[in-house]
Amino acid sequence: MRVKRRGDAPFKLRSTVTAKATRPLSDRAAQVAHVAQAAMTPLLVLYGSNTGSAEAFAKRIATDAPAQGYVVQLATLDEYAGRLSTNGATLILTASYEGQPPDNANQFVEWLDTLAAGDLSRVSFGVFGCGNRQWARTYQAIPKRIDSALEAAGAVRLRQRGEADASGDFFGAFDEWYAGLWADLARALGKDVREAPSGNHLRVEVVKEGRSTILRQGDLLLGSVIENRELVDMGSPLARSKRHIEIALPAGMSYRAGDYLAVLPRNHQDNVTRALRRFNFAADSRVVIQSANSDLTSLPVDHPVGVEDLLFHYVELTQPATRAQVAQLAASARCPPEKAELQGLIDEAGYSERVLAPRVSVLDLLERFASCELGFAAFLELLPPVRARRYSISSSPLWNDARCTLTVSVVKSPAMSGQGLYHGLASSYLAQCEPGARIALAVRPSNTHFHPPTLPQTPMIMVCAATGLAPFRGFLQERAVQAANGQSLGPSLLFFGCDHPEVDFLYRDELATWEAAGVVSVRPAFCKAPQGGVVFVQHRLWKDRADVVELFQQGAHVYVCGDGHRMAPAVRETFVRIYHEAAGATMAEAERWFEQIERETGRYVADVFS
Ligand SMILES: Cc1cc2nc3c(=O)[nH]c(=O)nc-3n(C[C@H](O)[C@H](O)[C@H](O)COP(=O)(O)OP(=O)(O)OC[C@H]3O[C@@H](n4cnc5c(N)ncnc54)[C@H](O)[C@@H]3O)c2cc1C
Ligand SMILES: Cc1cc2nc3c(=O)[nH]c(=O)nc-3n(C[C@H](O)[C@H](O)[C@H](O)COP(=O)(O)O)c2cc1C
């Protein structure tokens, strides 16, 4: 038996369970109902999360749990590998990455694979998955895997698995799943059903003096910017800013070519100013936040803090409002026409078209509907904590192991909400970091196969568009250093999609130098200056397919990086067609061959940005 039982409370079955009370649950689940206890019930909330979404949902549940009569433990899945509690319930919130577990859930998933039927017969659980349908074949792979593995090991499912799709109404899907959670848990565990949490856990007191600044960094450390320069000809009407940023890493932090740098950003000044104005604060106003669950909130509590500091560093100001939030604003609107208009945004169609698609934020709505009476505490509670963003490192440690570079596309354009300019949080923050600026960051490992092959003699085929070039600059820099050290290199092809040769052919001179040194053969495609029918990178791939086939036959590893919406699927489809033609296979055979290459050999690996 691999389950460690925690605590001594007897695990008794509830003797009478009404049909009504057990309606959402299976008969089996109903059997786990405990004797109603006045005491608090243990609740384990575990998350698997790389970029913080599943973690934020887990925190939300953990924050509300005490008011529902639970003693809560919040932890990563890996911290509980091999030791799920048989007392109370376990809720699991997790993402998937290329069908694999997030970094802090690997051991847990491995452990589940070792379990036999019946091993977890006294564990009660519920699973919620964060995923993205753009990864069609592995959508929700890990939540599904955990959910069925727990069931197979005999654990009792207290609630049907829920799922949120980051390419759709992500937060709304969580709200929907969360809405009935406490009632279902209470019924299953034989507890009293309590009022759903109102969400008002915070009290904000405005203070006139004293100020302390808190920087919440988790495992992130401070690096410093060495250089920050523009890579694009910003004089062109086609220009979209892309920055080359060199960073000195904190002592002891190391990386491999292909890894990511996680960066904790801050909000853009424009949005902070808008929020200050809406809540009638001056830039130097300070508040003290008090929270019923100060351990779990992501805000600095119990001491004076600058409002501007709070708005810059702790909450995301530009996330689209959820339906529940729109409903809350509608309820708070004092002016009847505004209330009616807000109510029109709550139904499925109104919300999808007029809030979610144009990414209208709570702040946008508060500005647009001046009669909404939302307090600052409630506003803070509605906003998710600031999330670190990942950037592919665009250098190699063989160039400099104490420094790395990023290649960042700056998200800045007229806001789809129609309210001012949209500034991407992290990219606009990085874009304005002057040399010397300190940045909270950490290296995160990439997919096992997304590194240059161990042997420099192994050929590489790299396919990318725009800043998808970032990791490949690192790969090629590594090979250039190896060549300079006298090592022989295998051939490499770089297929690179840009807008225009004179505008955004990133690192053009450097690539030309490496090409002259025999490190790489560069095959660009310019969508705003097409040549010979080549518009996008997949067209160039098809045009040069003879070289691709030859290099693949020599054992090349294929890497794809950048846009996951259109480029990566189009490139994949082109590779399937190339094989179909070269091998004389049917398209179905070519697809099967390709899936096997992806799954079993690691010789085709895509690392996409969204
Ligand atoms: C593994 C990985 C590696 C990555 N590597 C790189 C890299 O090397 N270089 C790089 O540049 N990026 C990279 N990215 C993307 C990067 O992590 C960020 O997602 C990107 O920089 C945007 O983040 P942001 O904080 O600036 O924007 P956010 O504040 O997160 O905003 C982005 C969101 O705003 C939406 N949006 C865009 N324009 C508008 C508008 N006008 N109105 C309303 N909404 C809008 C977008 O659709 C998107 O949903 C990588 C991503 C991943 C997952
Ligand atoms: C490189 C990458 C790979 C991903 N792979 C998958 C996948 O295989 N299946 C899926 O459902 N979602 C996938 N996603 C989407 C994430 O799981 C989703 O954005 C999730 O909300 C992230 O949660 P987190 O912030 O807690 O890590 C992927 C996202 C990225 C950036």
XYZ file of C-alpha atoms and ligand atoms in Angstrom:
694
model
C 0.000 0.000 0.000
C 1.593 3.289 -1.099
C -0.911 5.659 0.404
C 0.235 7.384 3.541
C -2.688 7.914 5.854
C -2.567 11.254 7.591
C -4.180 11.889 10.985
C -6.136 9.490 13.168
C -9.706 10.424 12.441
C -11.738 7.269 11.707
C -12.970 6.964 8.134
C -16.640 6.207 8.682
C -19.392 5.854 6.174
C -22.390 8.059 6.395
C -25.361 5.922 7.310
C -28.142 7.903 5.708
C -27.672 9.741 2.482
C -30.699 11.224 0.788
C -31.190 10.708 -2.916
C -31.377 14.457 -3.434
C -28.154 15.103 -1.618
C -26.211 12.605 -3.702
C -27.680 13.516 -7.061
C -24.529 14.905 -8.708
C -22.423 11.980 -7.503
C -22.156 8.312 -8.380
C -23.428 5.742 -5.867
C -19.845 4.878 -5.161
C -18.965 8.479 -4.424
C -21.916 8.774 -2.111
C -20.439 6.026 0.023
C -17.475 8.138 0.975
C -19.625 10.629 2.812
C -18.197 11.088 6.272
C -20.121 11.344 9.470
C -21.019 14.994 9.728
C -18.333 16.577 11.826
C -18.361 19.850 13.586
C -14.569 19.830 13.120
C -12.852 21.173 10.037
C -12.322 18.682 7.210
C -8.905 18.267 5.570
C -8.708 19.469 1.977
C -5.614 18.998 -0.135
C -5.401 21.352 -3.126
C -2.634 20.301 -5.502
C -1.531 21.940 -8.709
C 0.679 21.223 -11.711
C 1.547 24.517 -13.323
C 4.365 26.077 -15.334
C 3.080 29.567 -15.896
C 0.728 30.033 -12.984
C -2.830 29.579 -14.312
C -3.576 26.260 -12.609
C -1.734 27.528 -9.548
C -3.889 30.672 -9.424
C -7.090 28.583 -9.595
C -5.748 26.302 -6.867
C -4.995 29.339 -4.714
C -8.485 30.661 -5.248
C -9.971 27.386 -3.962
C -7.534 27.265 -1.053
C -8.354 30.847 -0.115
C -12.081 30.132 0.031
C -11.749 26.739 1.755
C -11.522 27.824 5.432
C -14.824 29.694 5.189
C -16.352 26.434 3.947
C -15.105 24.464 6.954
C -11.892 22.957 5.565
C -8.336 22.859 6.841
C -6.511 23.390 3.605
C -3.065 22.397 2.336
C -1.911 23.963 -0.927
C 1.040 22.330 -2.693
C 2.455 21.196 -6.005
C 1.547 17.718 -7.233
C 5.155 16.585 -6.902
C 5.183 17.437 -3.210
C 2.463 14.829 -2.757
C 3.756 12.084 -5.070
C 3.291 8.847 -3.135
C 1.324 10.327 -0.270
C -2.248 11.276 -1.033
C -4.349 11.728 2.048
C -7.255 9.431 2.846
C -8.858 12.090 5.025
C -11.178 14.642 3.509
C -10.722 15.334 -0.183
C -8.021 16.085 -2.732
C -8.555 18.571 -5.553
C -6.100 18.614 -8.433
C -5.652 21.471 -10.895
C -3.174 20.926 -13.655
C -2.036 21.940 -17.122
C -0.373 19.819 -19.857
C 2.652 20.663 -21.958
C 2.970 18.847 -25.289
C 0.979 16.074 -23.650
C 3.446 15.928 -20.741
C 3.072 17.064 -17.121
C 4.072 20.574 -16.030
C 7.508 20.780 -14.395
C 6.143 20.381 -10.865
C 3.941 17.366 -11.646
C 6.338 14.874 -13.257
C 6.986 12.735 -10.188
C 3.305 12.649 -9.276
C 2.310 11.368 -12.722
C 5.139 8.808 -12.697
C 3.967 7.623 -9.295
C 0.373 7.221 -10.522
C 1.652 4.897 -13.247
C 2.999 2.511 -10.597
C -0.312 2.090 -8.762
C -2.408 -1.053 -8.765
C -6.200 -1.272 -8.560
C -7.335 -0.589 -5.021
C -4.181 1.241 -3.897
C -6.092 4.512 -3.505
C -9.440 3.113 -2.458
C -9.738 5.544 0.439
C -8.814 8.669 -1.474
C -11.525 11.072 -2.693
C -10.697 13.462 -5.486
C -11.711 15.967 -8.143
C -9.674 17.162 -11.144
C -9.749 20.416 -13.091
C -7.607 20.843 -16.205
C -6.112 23.948 -17.781
C -5.420 23.336 -21.452
C -5.540 24.753 -24.923
C -7.429 23.213 -27.843
C -4.695 24.345 -30.200
C -2.862 21.265 -28.945
C -5.690 19.207 -30.422
C -4.160 15.756 -30.021
C -3.003 16.275 -26.452
C -5.718 18.641 -25.265
C -6.136 18.133 -21.486
C -3.824 15.102 -21.708
C -2.524 15.305 -18.143
C -5.786 16.155 -16.319
C -7.435 13.261 -18.189
C -4.560 10.945 -17.374
C -4.597 11.840 -13.673
C -8.375 11.610 -13.465
C -8.511 8.120 -14.966
C -5.388 6.860 -13.144
C -6.874 7.867 -9.794
C -10.110 6.122 -10.654
C -8.247 3.003 -11.817
C -6.399 2.923 -8.499
C -9.742 2.861 -6.711
C -9.983 6.501 -5.646
C -13.468 7.959 -5.491
C -14.294 10.774 -7.887
C -16.249 13.395 -5.969
C -16.797 15.583 -8.981
C -16.679 15.219 -12.758
C -13.451 16.502 -14.276
C -13.685 20.132 -15.354
C -11.694 21.793 -18.094
C -10.748 25.276 -19.256
C -9.496 26.073 -22.738
C -6.984 28.935 -22.959
C -8.071 29.563 -26.556
C -11.664 30.138 -25.370
C -13.460 31.393 -22.280
C -10.739 30.175 -19.927
C -11.730 31.931 -16.707
C -15.446 31.522 -17.386
C -15.010 27.736 -17.640
C -13.311 27.708 -14.266
C -16.048 29.884 -12.745
C -18.662 27.462 -14.046
C -16.901 24.412 -12.607
C -16.185 26.226 -9.370
C -19.747 27.460 -8.878
C -21.060 24.152 -7.516
C -17.825 22.836 -6.034
C -18.412 23.555 -2.358
C -21.959 22.263 -2.383
C -20.904 19.022 -4.096
C -17.958 18.516 -1.751
C -20.059 19.206 1.312
C -22.670 16.686 0.220
C -20.058 14.050 -0.568
C -18.229 14.561 2.698
C -21.315 14.838 4.862
C -20.780 18.456 5.741
C -23.237 21.293 5.915
C -23.574 23.202 2.681
C -22.570 26.786 3.303
C -23.232 29.938 1.371
C -20.942 30.284 -1.651
C -18.065 32.619 -0.822
C -18.911 36.208 -1.561
C -15.356 36.878 -2.671
C -14.976 39.757 -0.231
C -12.037 38.608 1.864
C -10.143 41.825 1.739
C -10.552 45.052 3.628
C -8.597 48.032 2.388
C -7.716 50.857 4.743
C -6.263 53.997 3.182
C -3.323 55.321 5.239
C -1.521 58.634 5.095
C 2.010 57.745 6.041
C 4.586 54.985 5.952
C 5.471 53.070 2.904
C 7.151 49.762 2.247
C 7.681 48.053 -1.047
C 7.330 44.375 -1.383
C 8.637 42.437 -4.346
C 7.125 38.988 -4.435
C 9.519 36.822 -6.392
C 8.929 33.164 -5.557
C 11.939 31.252 -6.853
C 12.860 34.068 -9.221
C 16.127 35.923 -8.750
C 17.293 39.276 -10.026
C 19.264 39.512 -13.261
C 20.338 42.763 -14.876
C 19.961 44.125 -18.363
C 23.227 44.661 -20.228
C 21.894 45.713 -23.617
C 18.465 46.351 -25.133
C 18.329 47.186 -28.828
C 15.825 47.286 -31.675
C 16.160 44.598 -34.363
C 13.584 45.967 -36.802
C 13.710 49.002 -39.099
C 11.110 51.012 -37.208
C 11.040 53.600 -40.020
C 9.095 51.178 -42.214
C 5.275 51.161 -42.222
C 5.529 47.366 -41.911
C 7.584 47.567 -38.729
C 6.593 45.710 -35.555
C 9.164 46.158 -32.838
C 11.399 43.233 -31.862
C 14.098 43.675 -29.250
C 17.405 41.983 -28.595
C 17.922 41.963 -24.834
C 21.125 40.786 -23.198
C 20.884 39.878 -19.530
C 23.497 39.091 -16.878
C 22.177 36.058 -14.996
C 22.215 35.865 -11.196
C 25.205 33.929 -9.830
C 24.745 30.169 -10.088
C 21.921 30.251 -12.658
C 22.778 28.136 -15.698
C 21.045 27.204 -18.950
C 21.228 25.129 -22.130
C 20.576 26.344 -25.664
C 16.822 25.917 -26.186
C 15.812 26.641 -22.563
C 13.445 29.431 -21.551
C 13.755 32.415 -19.313
C 10.695 33.076 -17.134
C 10.315 36.803 -16.514
C 8.065 38.396 -13.907
C 6.730 41.549 -15.569
C 4.913 44.604 -14.364
C 1.945 46.432 -15.826
C 2.350 49.244 -18.300
C 2.286 52.774 -16.887
C -0.779 53.701 -18.994
C -2.902 50.996 -17.378
C -1.678 51.789 -13.879
C -2.563 55.445 -14.446
C -6.038 54.464 -15.695
C -6.677 52.362 -12.581
C -5.412 55.104 -10.238
C -7.740 57.557 -11.935
C -10.780 55.273 -11.816
C -10.370 54.717 -8.071
C -9.444 58.295 -7.383
C -5.990 57.569 -5.986
C -2.903 59.742 -6.352
C 0.293 58.059 -7.559
C 1.686 58.130 -4.010
C -1.476 56.931 -2.219
C -0.926 54.052 0.155
C -3.192 51.396 1.588
C -3.054 48.543 4.058
C -4.585 45.298 2.852
C -5.970 42.885 5.387
C -6.994 39.423 4.393
C -8.712 36.592 6.215
C -6.195 34.250 4.555
C -3.005 36.245 4.443
C -0.860 33.160 3.708
C -2.728 32.496 0.520
C -3.275 35.891 -0.997
C -0.804 37.058 -3.625
C -0.997 40.607 -2.341
C 1.208 42.265 0.265
C -0.838 42.310 3.466
C -0.836 43.927 6.887
C 1.456 46.836 6.172
C 1.216 50.050 4.205
C 1.865 49.658 0.500
C 1.796 52.157 -2.344
C -1.280 51.808 -4.549
C 0.865 52.399 -7.619
C 3.257 49.654 -6.501
C 0.302 47.290 -6.040
C -1.053 48.052 -9.474
C 2.335 47.780 -11.165
C 3.548 44.559 -9.597
C 0.842 42.344 -8.168
C -2.217 42.049 -10.419
C -2.857 41.601 -14.143
C -4.809 44.644 -15.320
C -5.490 43.572 -18.909
C -6.977 40.065 -18.690
C -10.457 39.834 -20.247
C -13.266 40.085 -17.681
C -15.062 36.815 -16.947
C -18.830 36.468 -17.226
C -19.121 36.325 -13.448
C -17.177 39.570 -13.215
C -19.398 41.248 -15.803
C -22.395 40.082 -13.765
C -20.843 41.529 -10.604
C -20.294 44.857 -12.346
C -23.859 44.823 -13.690
C -25.152 44.281 -10.162
C -23.091 47.218 -8.920
C -24.175 49.665 -11.664
C -26.345 52.490 -10.329
C -27.452 53.929 -13.649
C -30.309 51.855 -15.193
C -29.196 52.203 -18.865
C -25.644 51.160 -17.902
C -26.959 48.262 -15.854
C -29.077 47.128 -18.814
C -26.139 47.391 -21.199
C -23.904 45.399 -18.858
C -26.603 42.766 -18.466
C -26.590 42.440 -22.254
C -22.950 41.349 -22.000
C -23.648 38.439 -19.682
C -25.410 35.976 -21.961
C -23.275 33.553 -23.962
C -23.359 35.431 -27.279
C -23.040 38.935 -25.829
C -20.148 37.881 -23.621
C -18.244 35.980 -26.330
C -18.553 38.672 -28.978
C -18.319 41.833 -26.941
C -16.111 40.941 -23.980
C -14.054 37.800 -24.565
C -13.137 38.250 -28.247
C -12.112 41.931 -27.927
C -10.466 41.105 -24.569
C -12.360 43.749 -22.607
C -10.926 43.930 -19.090
C -12.599 44.759 -15.780
C -10.778 48.093 -15.922
C -12.124 48.767 -19.442
C -15.654 48.095 -18.181
C -15.206 50.253 -15.098
C -14.078 53.129 -17.294
C -16.889 52.605 -19.750
C -19.588 52.229 -17.086
C -18.889 55.008 -14.646
C -21.877 54.207 -12.427
C -20.426 50.843 -11.320
C -19.743 51.080 -7.633
C -16.950 48.630 -7.109
C -14.637 49.175 -4.150
C -10.877 48.967 -4.576
C -10.711 45.795 -2.450
C -13.283 44.090 -4.662
C -11.378 45.255 -7.749
C -8.139 43.722 -6.436
C -9.933 40.485 -5.669
C -11.245 40.240 -9.210
C -7.804 40.457 -10.796
C -5.482 37.472 -11.253
C -1.972 37.746 -9.798
C 0.783 38.816 -12.177
C 2.057 35.770 -14.060
C 5.594 35.194 -15.292
C 5.975 34.875 -19.087
C 8.449 32.578 -20.806
C 10.882 33.580 -23.501
C 13.105 31.242 -25.490
C 16.711 32.015 -24.725
C 18.355 33.146 -27.960
C 21.954 32.468 -26.969
C 24.194 29.551 -26.056
C 26.139 29.130 -22.806
C 29.149 28.311 -25.000
C 29.063 31.985 -26.002
C 28.794 33.183 -22.371
C 27.512 31.036 -19.526
C 26.899 34.007 -17.223
C 24.699 35.825 -19.729
C 21.801 35.062 -21.994
C 19.885 36.950 -24.637
C 16.182 37.182 -25.471
C 14.531 38.091 -28.764
C 11.230 39.684 -27.876
C 8.361 40.722 -30.102
C 6.702 43.761 -28.528
C 2.921 43.438 -28.264
C 1.580 46.947 -28.832
C -1.342 47.953 -31.037
C -4.729 49.693 -30.782
C -6.681 47.727 -28.175
C -9.356 45.443 -29.601
C -11.631 46.763 -26.851
C -11.447 50.132 -28.598
C -10.019 51.709 -25.451
C -6.542 53.083 -26.093
C -3.439 51.071 -26.888
C -2.964 47.458 -25.867
C 0.426 46.921 -24.231
C 1.461 43.292 -23.725
C 2.509 43.052 -20.097
C 5.877 41.336 -20.306
C 6.978 42.316 -23.794
C 6.294 46.018 -23.237
C 7.979 45.815 -19.835
C 11.078 44.159 -21.311
C 11.122 46.590 -24.238
C 11.545 49.574 -21.930
C 14.140 48.061 -19.556
C 17.264 50.207 -19.771
C 20.746 48.732 -19.300
C 21.216 48.254 -15.562
C 17.523 47.508 -14.930
C 16.965 44.572 -12.567
C 14.573 41.859 -13.714
C 13.051 39.009 -11.661
C 13.724 35.866 -13.668
C 14.491 32.137 -13.667
C 15.698 29.639 -16.264
C 13.131 26.946 -17.083
C 14.062 23.788 -18.961
C 12.499 23.211 -22.367
C 11.193 19.934 -23.808
C 13.900 17.238 -23.481
C 14.345 17.073 -27.245
C 14.353 20.815 -27.867
C 18.114 21.267 -27.642
C 20.830 20.978 -30.285
C 21.714 17.310 -30.893
C 24.457 16.020 -28.576
C 26.826 15.516 -31.506
C 27.638 18.667 -33.499
C 27.955 16.416 -36.556
C 24.196 15.636 -36.482
C 22.393 17.733 -39.126
C 19.613 20.128 -38.086
C 16.572 21.470 -39.933
C 15.113 24.501 -38.154
C 11.828 26.121 -39.149
C 10.536 29.342 -37.626
C 8.889 32.687 -38.185
C 9.552 36.045 -36.528
C 10.851 35.668 -32.951
C 10.484 31.894 -33.327
C 14.068 32.361 -34.526
C 15.132 32.922 -30.901
C 16.150 29.385 -29.855
C 17.741 28.716 -33.245
C 20.021 31.707 -32.867
C 21.170 29.943 -29.689
C 21.596 26.610 -31.519
C 23.618 28.241 -34.304
C 25.694 30.330 -31.917
C 26.580 27.089 -30.156
C 27.600 25.459 -33.424
C 29.611 28.536 -34.447
C 31.606 28.308 -31.195
C 32.104 24.566 -31.711
C 33.352 25.228 -35.252
C 35.708 27.938 -33.978
C 37.041 25.367 -31.485
C 37.892 23.056 -34.374
C 34.967 20.645 -34.145
C 33.454 19.417 -37.399
C 29.794 20.313 -37.933
C 26.907 18.551 -39.622
C 24.962 20.675 -42.127
C 22.056 22.839 -40.910
C 19.141 24.410 -42.743
C 17.328 27.403 -41.279
C 13.890 28.160 -42.768
C 12.992 31.615 -41.531
C 9.750 33.521 -42.184
C 9.871 37.336 -42.039
C 7.762 40.189 -43.366
C 10.336 41.926 -45.557
C 14.094 41.563 -46.173
C 14.745 45.240 -45.396
C 12.537 45.433 -42.308
C 12.613 42.423 -40.004
C 15.235 39.984 -41.271
C 16.395 39.521 -37.663
C 20.135 39.043 -37.047
C 20.701 39.212 -40.813
C 24.421 40.097 -40.627
C 25.148 37.507 -37.977
C 23.343 34.806 -39.953
C 25.324 35.817 -43.059
C 28.584 35.437 -41.099
C 27.560 31.983 -39.882
C 26.468 31.049 -43.393
C 29.869 32.103 -44.769
C 31.546 29.990 -42.061
C 29.551 26.920 -43.155
C 27.503 26.757 -39.947
C 24.098 27.105 -41.631
C 22.286 27.574 -44.913
C 19.571 30.225 -44.446
C 16.319 29.852 -46.432
C 14.157 32.931 -45.808
C 10.551 33.577 -46.872
C 9.158 37.121 -46.982
C 5.396 37.359 -46.769
C 5.312 41.064 -47.706
C 7.820 40.581 -50.555
C 7.080 37.082 -51.900
C 9.534 35.586 -54.350
C 8.767 32.757 -56.794
C 5.509 31.797 -55.073
C 7.193 31.589 -51.666
C 5.089 33.596 -49.225
C 5.366 31.741 -45.927
C 8.012 29.513 -44.477
C 6.073 26.336 -45.321
C 6.191 27.337 -49.006
C 9.975 27.673 -48.820
C 10.152 24.290 -47.118
C 8.184 22.752 -49.979
C 10.279 24.515 -52.610
C 13.506 23.198 -51.027
C 12.097 19.764 -50.241
C 14.892 17.899 -52.025
C 17.403 19.341 -49.511
C 15.046 18.583 -46.645
C 14.673 14.943 -47.686
C 18.426 14.554 -48.141
C 19.240 16.003 -44.723
C 16.520 14.002 -43.006
C 17.939 10.836 -44.545
C 21.302 11.838 -43.064
C 19.700 11.798 -39.611
C 18.736 15.468 -39.238
C 16.729 16.560 -36.215
C 13.837 18.854 -37.142
C 12.852 21.761 -34.891
C 9.905 24.121 -35.310
C 9.400 27.271 -33.256
C 7.050 30.260 -33.145
C 3.378 30.759 -33.894
C 1.258 27.751 -32.955
C -1.965 28.970 -34.592
C -1.051 28.801 -38.244
C 2.664 28.323 -38.844
C 3.347 25.166 -36.818
C 0.315 23.225 -38.190
C 1.134 24.355 -41.765
C 4.766 23.290 -41.376
C 3.732 19.920 -39.982
C 1.319 19.384 -42.867
C 4.096 20.271 -45.336
C 6.451 17.708 -43.794
C 3.742 15.050 -44.143
C 3.319 15.982 -47.817
C 7.075 15.909 -48.395
C 7.226 12.367 -47.030
C 4.119 11.384 -49.027
C 5.844 12.481 -52.234
C 9.359 11.244 -51.423
C 8.309 7.813 -50.157
C 5.407 7.296 -52.563
C 3.201 6.733 -49.504
C -0.494 7.515 -49.237
C -1.364 10.577 -47.141
C -2.715 8.274 -44.418
C 0.555 6.303 -44.373
C 2.547 9.527 -44.370
C 0.517 10.797 -41.401
C 1.123 7.565 -39.462
C 4.851 7.673 -40.221
C 4.988 11.258 -39.081
C 3.167 10.598 -35.827
C 5.630 7.848 -35.060
C 8.590 10.171 -35.762
C 7.099 12.768 -33.420
C 6.157 10.361 -30.668
C 8.963 7.861 -30.606
C 12.133 9.370 -31.995
C 12.136 12.976 -30.816
C 13.478 13.889 -34.262
C 10.622 16.322 -34.961
C 9.923 18.669 -32.115
C 7.819 21.809 -32.121
C 8.084 24.487 -29.454
C 5.307 26.952 -30.030
C 4.522 30.213 -28.315
C 0.742 30.064 -27.984
C 7.556 28.405 -24.449
C 7.386 29.816 -24.925
C 8.452 30.516 -25.463
C 8.272 31.825 -25.905
N 9.325 32.496 -26.438
C 9.155 33.743 -26.917
C 10.233 34.455 -27.529
O 11.355 33.965 -27.626
N 9.993 35.706 -27.997
C 8.749 36.289 -27.909
O 8.599 37.428 -28.351
N 7.718 35.635 -27.324
C 7.888 34.393 -26.824
N 6.845 33.739 -26.229
C 5.578 34.460 -26.011
C 5.669 35.200 -24.665
O 5.753 34.272 -23.599
C 4.451 36.073 -24.393
O 3.288 35.293 -24.501
C 4.346 37.262 -25.339
O 5.499 38.079 -25.233
C 3.116 38.106 -24.973
O 3.184 38.381 -23.612
P 2.860 39.826 -23.030
O 2.912 39.709 -21.541
O 3.671 40.876 -23.671
O 1.365 40.034 -23.512
P 0.035 39.757 -22.664
O -0.183 40.844 -21.697
O 0.099 38.370 -22.139
O -1.015 39.876 -23.831
C -1.056 38.908 -24.844
C -2.517 38.662 -25.173
O -3.085 39.877 -25.666
C -3.731 39.639 -26.900
N -3.601 40.857 -27.709
C -2.631 41.164 -28.592
N -2.888 42.356 -29.153
C -4.039 42.807 -28.600
C -4.823 43.982 -28.805
N -4.475 44.909 -29.692
N -5.947 44.131 -28.066
C -6.319 43.179 -27.163
N -5.622 42.040 -26.964
C -4.498 41.864 -27.671
C -3.009 38.451 -27.497
O -3.843 37.769 -28.407
C -2.713 37.630 -26.262
O -3.841 36.854 -25.914
C 7.011 32.437 -25.797
C 5.948 31.726 -25.249
C 6.127 30.438 -24.817
C 4.962 29.706 -24.223
C 4.600 24.871 -25.116
C 3.178 24.605 -24.694
C 2.645 23.325 -24.838
C 1.311 23.062 -24.457
N 0.798 21.807 -24.618
C -0.497 21.562 -24.296
C -1.064 20.247 -24.464
O -0.413 19.301 -24.886
N -2.373 20.071 -24.113
C -3.147 21.094 -23.605
O -4.328 20.885 -23.310
N -2.631 22.343 -23.423
C -1.335 22.596 -23.759
N -0.804 23.854 -23.569
C -1.637 24.908 -22.981
C -1.414 25.015 -21.463
O -1.632 23.779 -20.804
C -2.418 26.062 -20.941
O -2.028 27.329 -21.449
C -2.505 26.119 -19.423
O -3.501 27.052 -19.058
C -1.194 26.530 -18.766
O -1.354 26.398 -17.368
P -0.251 26.903 -16.310
O -0.180 28.408 -16.480
O -0.820 26.534 -14.982
O 1.050 26.232 -16.617
C 0.517 24.111 -23.927
C 1.065 25.397 -23.782
C 2.372 25.644 -24.162
C 2.917 27.036 -23.991
